[in-house]
Amino acid sequence: MVSISNVSRGAIIRWNGVPHSIESLVHRTPGNLRAFYQANMKNLKSGRNVEYRFSASEQVDVIVTERKKYQYLYRDGNDYVMMDTETFDQINVPEVAIGPASRFLKDSVMVDIVFADDNSILEVELPTFVELEITETSPASKDDRATSGTKPAIVETGAEVNVPMFIQTGSIIRIDTRSGEYMDRVKK
């Protein structure tokens, strides 16, 4: 057990028996009241964000984690099969551990998997940006290229992304996996 004052952003704690990742932690001293820590946490089992006030002297259980690189191989039902590139061991990762960014996973992408001290999977971190090819989008007319609007496009993984009007089918684009937004066009 560790005092909440010694915990920082990015730490993973066990709170109410469930692992939570600390998104932000702010120390507050309102007027003549007792100090407290305002924490925004992400529940790693359900993916929900939770806000909680810890007293300044409160103790929390910090989970010892191990981070390993894995390569995405293929999808098996609701699970994603990943391979350790050093030992070639394969594991099944549930879709909940990856979250909404799973729609941008394509074959042979390297991901970081965070394991708890009991070898359970806490979270899967995709690369911040991925490069995907546009497989389907409406053709742009000459008038569309002059305006700054967006249009929906389907990428090679099947995900739908809003892209600028000048993007054509076959273009390769860079996507932010955290927000799912178009970043820029990749010139190859």
C-alpha atoms as a printed R data frame, in Angstrom:
    type eleno elety resid chain resno       x       y       z
1   ATOM     1    CA   MET     A     1   0.000   0.000   0.000
2   ATOM     2    CA   VAL     A     2   1.212   3.474  -0.962
3   ATOM     3    CA   SER     A     3  -0.017   6.931  -0.019
4   ATOM     4    CA   ILE     A     4  -2.066   8.590  -2.782
5   ATOM     5    CA   SER     A     5   0.412  11.517  -2.681
6   ATOM     6    CA   ASN     A     6   3.132   9.178  -4.037
7   ATOM     7    CA   VAL     A     7   1.046   8.040  -7.011
8   ATOM     8    CA   SER     A     8   1.437   9.809 -10.355
9   ATOM     9    CA   ARG     A     9  -0.382  10.025 -13.672
10  ATOM    10    CA   GLY     A    10  -0.200   6.752 -15.637
11  ATOM    11    CA   ALA     A    11   0.052   4.527 -12.541
12  ATOM    12    CA   ILE     A    12  -2.278   1.544 -12.285
13  ATOM    13    CA   ILE     A    13  -3.973   1.027  -8.922
14  ATOM    14    CA   ARG     A    14  -6.432  -1.518  -7.551
15  ATOM    15    CA   TRP     A    15  -9.446   0.468  -6.321
16  ATOM    16    CA   ASN     A    16 -12.598  -1.313  -5.078
17  ATOM    17    CA   GLY     A    17 -11.007  -4.586  -6.229
18  ATOM    18    CA   VAL     A    18 -10.780  -3.463  -9.876
19  ATOM    19    CA   PRO     A    19  -7.675  -2.166 -11.720
20  ATOM    20    CA   HIS     A    20  -7.825   1.518 -12.638
21  ATOM    21    CA   SER     A    21  -5.376   3.651 -14.615
22  ATOM    22    CA   ILE     A    22  -4.786   7.178 -13.247
23  ATOM    23    CA   GLU     A    23  -5.541   9.652 -16.058
24  ATOM    24    CA   SER     A    24  -5.059  12.795 -13.914
25  ATOM    25    CA   LEU     A    25  -4.376  13.499 -10.251
26  ATOM    26    CA   VAL     A    26  -4.714  17.007  -8.806
27  ATOM    27    CA   HIS     A    27  -3.978  18.098  -5.229
28  ATOM    28    CA   ARG     A    28  -6.562  20.577  -3.911
29  ATOM    29    CA   THR     A    29  -6.777  22.595  -0.693
30  ATOM    30    CA   PRO     A    30 -10.121  24.423  -0.676
31  ATOM    31    CA   GLY     A    31 -10.071  27.365   1.779
32  ATOM    32    CA   ASN     A    32  -9.797  26.163   5.358
33  ATOM    33    CA   LEU     A    33 -10.917  22.584   4.612
34  ATOM    34    CA   ARG     A    34  -8.734  19.484   4.558
35  ATOM    35    CA   ALA     A    35  -6.641  18.795   1.464
36  ATOM    36    CA   PHE     A    36  -7.669  16.053  -0.971
37  ATOM    37    CA   TYR     A    37  -6.595  14.528  -4.283
38  ATOM    38    CA   GLN     A    38  -9.052  14.697  -7.196
39  ATOM    39    CA   ALA     A    39  -8.421  11.654  -9.432
40  ATOM    40    CA   ASN     A    40  -9.744  10.880 -12.898
41  ATOM    41    CA   MET     A    41  -9.303   7.166 -13.494
42  ATOM    42    CA   LYS     A    42 -10.106   4.702 -16.259
43  ATOM    43    CA   ASN     A    43 -11.609   1.384 -15.194
44  ATOM    44    CA   LEU     A    44  -9.507  -1.175 -17.087
45  ATOM    45    CA   LYS     A    45 -12.203  -3.878 -16.982
46  ATOM    46    CA   SER     A    46 -15.159  -1.871 -18.321
47  ATOM    47    CA   GLY     A    47 -13.343   1.059 -19.989
48  ATOM    48    CA   ARG     A    48 -15.433   3.657 -18.113
49  ATOM    49    CA   ASN     A    49 -13.965   6.853 -16.697
50  ATOM    50    CA   VAL     A    50 -14.381   7.360 -12.949
51  ATOM    51    CA   GLU     A    51 -13.818  10.464 -10.835
52  ATOM    52    CA   TYR     A    52 -13.027  10.118  -7.129
53  ATOM    53    CA   ARG     A    53 -11.734  12.259  -4.246
54  ATOM    54    CA   PHE     A    54  -9.039  10.664  -2.120
55  ATOM    55    CA   SER     A    55  -8.149  12.169   1.257
56  ATOM    56    CA   ALA     A    56  -4.509  13.291   1.420
57  ATOM    57    CA   SER     A    57  -3.613  10.486   3.863
58  ATOM    58    CA   GLU     A    58  -5.452   7.670   2.038
59  ATOM    59    CA   GLN     A    59  -3.544   4.515   1.060
60  ATOM    60    CA   VAL     A    60  -3.967   2.780  -2.338
61  ATOM    61    CA   ASP     A    61  -2.765  -0.536  -3.748
62  ATOM    62    CA   VAL     A    62  -0.413   0.057  -6.701
63  ATOM    63    CA   ILE     A    63  -0.312  -2.845  -9.183
64  ATOM    64    CA   VAL     A    64   3.116  -3.948 -10.366
65  ATOM    65    CA   THR     A    65   2.928  -4.177 -14.153
66  ATOM    66    CA   GLU     A    66   5.002  -5.616 -16.950
67  ATOM    67    CA   ARG     A    67   4.896  -4.200 -20.476
68  ATOM    68    CA   LYS     A    68   5.730  -6.465 -23.445
69  ATOM    69    CA   LYS     A    69   5.733  -6.026 -27.226
70  ATOM    70    CA   TYR     A    70   3.417  -8.310 -29.172
71  ATOM    71    CA   GLN     A    71   2.541  -8.605 -32.860
72  ATOM    72    CA   TYR     A    72  -1.101  -8.737 -33.963
73  ATOM    73    CA   LEU     A    73  -1.757 -11.836 -36.109
74  ATOM    74    CA   TYR     A    74  -5.497 -12.285 -36.722
75  ATOM    75    CA   ARG     A    75  -8.980 -12.084 -35.227
76  ATOM    76    CA   ASP     A    76 -10.592 -15.190 -33.704
77  ATOM    77    CA   GLY     A    77 -14.255 -14.506 -32.901
78  ATOM    78    CA   ASN     A    78 -14.316 -11.737 -30.282
79  ATOM    79    CA   ASP     A    79 -10.641 -12.243 -29.446
80  ATOM    80    CA   TYR     A    80  -7.496 -10.932 -31.101
81  ATOM    81    CA   VAL     A    81  -4.555 -13.330 -31.424
82  ATOM    82    CA   MET     A    82  -1.192 -11.738 -30.550
83  ATOM    83    CA   MET     A    83   2.296 -13.252 -30.765
84  ATOM    84    CA   ASP     A    84   5.309 -12.580 -28.566
85  ATOM    85    CA   THR     A    85   8.079 -11.783 -31.062
86  ATOM    86    CA   GLU     A    86  10.811 -13.231 -28.816
87  ATOM    87    CA   THR     A    87   9.295 -16.565 -27.712
88  ATOM    88    CA   PHE     A    88   6.668 -16.904 -30.497
89  ATOM    89    CA   ASP     A    89   3.991 -17.706 -27.847
90  ATOM    90    CA   GLN     A    90   0.483 -16.774 -28.936
91  ATOM    91    CA   ILE     A    91  -2.192 -15.345 -26.629
92  ATOM    92    CA   ASN     A    92  -5.835 -14.419 -27.108
93  ATOM    93    CA   VAL     A    93  -6.692 -10.847 -26.100
94  ATOM    94    CA   PRO     A    94 -10.373  -9.947 -25.542
95  ATOM    95    CA   GLU     A    95 -11.756  -7.014 -27.532
96  ATOM    96    CA   VAL     A    96 -12.584  -5.147 -24.284
97  ATOM    97    CA   ALA     A    97  -8.865  -4.905 -23.387
98  ATOM    98    CA   ILE     A    98  -8.100  -3.111 -26.671
99  ATOM    99    CA   GLY     A    99 -11.128  -0.823 -26.683
100 ATOM   100    CA   PRO     A   100 -12.496   1.204 -29.600
101 ATOM   101    CA   ALA     A   101  -9.043   1.460 -31.220
102 ATOM   102    CA   SER     A   102  -9.379  -2.222 -32.213
103 ATOM   103    CA   ARG     A   103 -11.050  -1.123 -35.458
104 ATOM   104    CA   PHE     A   104  -7.658   0.167 -36.664
105 ATOM   105    CA   LEU     A   105  -5.709  -3.068 -36.060
106 ATOM   106    CA   LYS     A   106  -4.218  -4.535 -39.202
107 ATOM   107    CA   ASP     A   107  -2.037  -7.623 -39.610
108 ATOM   108    CA   SER     A   108   1.514  -7.544 -38.169
109 ATOM   109    CA   VAL     A   109   1.078  -4.286 -36.210
110 ATOM   110    CA   MET     A   110   3.216  -4.164 -33.045
111 ATOM   111    CA   VAL     A   111   1.300  -3.397 -29.815
112 ATOM   112    CA   ASP     A   112   2.264  -3.032 -26.147
113 ATOM   113    CA   ILE     A   113   0.393  -5.321 -23.747
114 ATOM   114    CA   VAL     A   114   0.381  -4.395 -20.061
115 ATOM   115    CA   PHE     A   115   0.240  -7.406 -17.726
116 ATOM   116    CA   ALA     A   116  -0.650  -7.260 -14.017
117 ATOM   117    CA   ASP     A   117   1.336  -9.041 -11.320
118 ATOM   118    CA   ASP     A   118  -1.065 -12.022 -11.643
119 ATOM   119    CA   ASN     A   119  -0.387 -12.277 -15.436
120 ATOM   120    CA   SER     A   120  -3.834 -10.948 -16.393
121 ATOM   121    CA   ILE     A   121  -4.021  -8.474 -19.288
122 ATOM   122    CA   LEU     A   122  -4.779  -4.956 -18.074
123 ATOM   123    CA   GLU     A   123  -4.653  -3.016 -21.330
124 ATOM   124    CA   VAL     A   124  -3.382  -3.067 -24.877
125 ATOM   125    CA   GLU     A   125  -1.726   0.050 -26.297
126 ATOM   126    CA   LEU     A   126  -1.751   0.487 -30.056
127 ATOM   127    CA   PRO     A   127   0.712   2.766 -31.846
128 ATOM   128    CA   THR     A   128  -0.470   6.391 -31.658
129 ATOM   129    CA   PHE     A   129  -0.700   6.635 -35.463
130 ATOM   130    CA   VAL     A   130  -1.417   3.954 -38.055
131 ATOM   131    CA   GLU     A   131  -1.228   4.170 -41.844
132 ATOM   132    CA   LEU     A   132  -4.215   2.615 -43.625
133 ATOM   133    CA   GLU     A   133  -5.391   2.510 -47.235
134 ATOM   134    CA   ILE     A   134  -8.777   3.913 -48.277
135 ATOM   135    CA   THR     A   135 -10.822   1.099 -49.841
136 ATOM   136    CA   GLU     A   136 -14.062   2.964 -50.450
137 ATOM   137    CA   THR     A   137 -15.093   6.614 -50.617
138 ATOM   138    CA   SER     A   138 -17.270   8.746 -52.840
139 ATOM   139    CA   PRO     A   139 -15.436  10.337 -55.772
140 ATOM   140    CA   ALA     A   140 -14.733  14.048 -55.448
141 ATOM   141    CA   SER     A   141 -15.887  16.450 -58.144
142 ATOM   142    CA   LYS     A   142 -13.939  19.558 -59.091
143 ATOM   143    CA   ASP     A   143 -16.163  21.700 -56.845
144 ATOM   144    CA   ASP     A   144 -15.599  19.418 -53.810
145 ATOM   145    CA   ARG     A   145 -11.819  19.802 -53.929
146 ATOM   146    CA   ALA     A   146 -12.094  23.574 -53.510
147 ATOM   147    CA   THR     A   147 -14.103  23.365 -50.270
148 ATOM   148    CA   SER     A   148 -12.822  22.293 -46.875
149 ATOM   149    CA   GLY     A   149 -15.568  19.803 -45.972
150 ATOM   150    CA   THR     A   150 -15.203  16.151 -45.067
151 ATOM   151    CA   LYS     A   151 -16.715  12.931 -46.348
152 ATOM   152    CA   PRO     A   152 -16.912   9.388 -44.916
153 ATOM   153    CA   ALA     A   153 -14.394   6.809 -46.109
154 ATOM   154    CA   ILE     A   154 -13.888   3.103 -45.362
155 ATOM   155    CA   VAL     A   155 -10.300   2.028 -44.612
156 ATOM   156    CA   GLU     A   156  -8.770  -1.434 -45.195
157 ATOM   157    CA   THR     A   157  -9.724  -2.656 -41.689
158 ATOM   158    CA   GLY     A   158 -13.398  -1.839 -42.279
159 ATOM   159    CA   ALA     A   159 -13.504   1.239 -40.020
160 ATOM   160    CA   GLU     A   160 -15.221   4.421 -41.183
161 ATOM   161    CA   VAL     A   161 -13.267   7.685 -40.924
162 ATOM   162    CA   ASN     A   162 -14.122  11.244 -41.989
163 ATOM   163    CA   VAL     A   163 -11.555  12.480 -44.502
164 ATOM   164    CA   PRO     A   164 -11.113  15.701 -46.540
165 ATOM   165    CA   MET     A   165 -12.785  15.909 -49.945
166 ATOM   166    CA   PHE     A   166  -9.525  15.535 -51.917
167 ATOM   167    CA   ILE     A   167  -8.834  11.995 -50.583
168 ATOM   168    CA   GLN     A   168  -9.479   9.309 -53.224
169 ATOM   169    CA   THR     A   169  -9.916   5.520 -53.100
170 ATOM   170    CA   GLY     A   170  -6.458   3.921 -52.898
171 ATOM   171    CA   SER     A   171  -4.887   6.795 -50.946
172 ATOM   172    CA   ILE     A   172  -2.946   5.947 -47.802
173 ATOM   173    CA   ILE     A   173  -3.793   8.086 -44.759
174 ATOM   174    CA   ARG     A   174  -2.455   8.426 -41.209
175 ATOM   175    CA   ILE     A   175  -5.058   7.990 -38.429
176 ATOM   176    CA   ASP     A   176  -4.783   8.826 -34.720
177 ATOM   177    CA   THR     A   177  -5.829   5.602 -32.904
178 ATOM   178    CA   ARG     A   178  -6.772   7.490 -29.711
179 ATOM   179    CA   SER     A   179  -9.466   9.616 -31.347
180 ATOM   180    CA   GLY     A   180 -10.048   7.857 -34.676
181 ATOM   181    CA   GLU     A   181  -9.448  11.079 -36.603
182 ATOM   182    CA   TYR     A   182  -7.739  11.633 -39.946
183 ATOM   183    CA   MET     A   183  -4.300  13.247 -39.496
184 ATOM   184    CA   ASP     A   184  -2.740  13.545 -42.948
185 ATOM   185    CA   ARG     A   185  -2.167  11.837 -46.284
186 ATOM   186    CA   VAL     A   186   0.921   9.636 -46.629
187 ATOM   187    CA   LYS     A   187   2.909  10.127 -49.808
188 ATOM   188    CA   LYS     A   188   4.634   6.951 -50.999
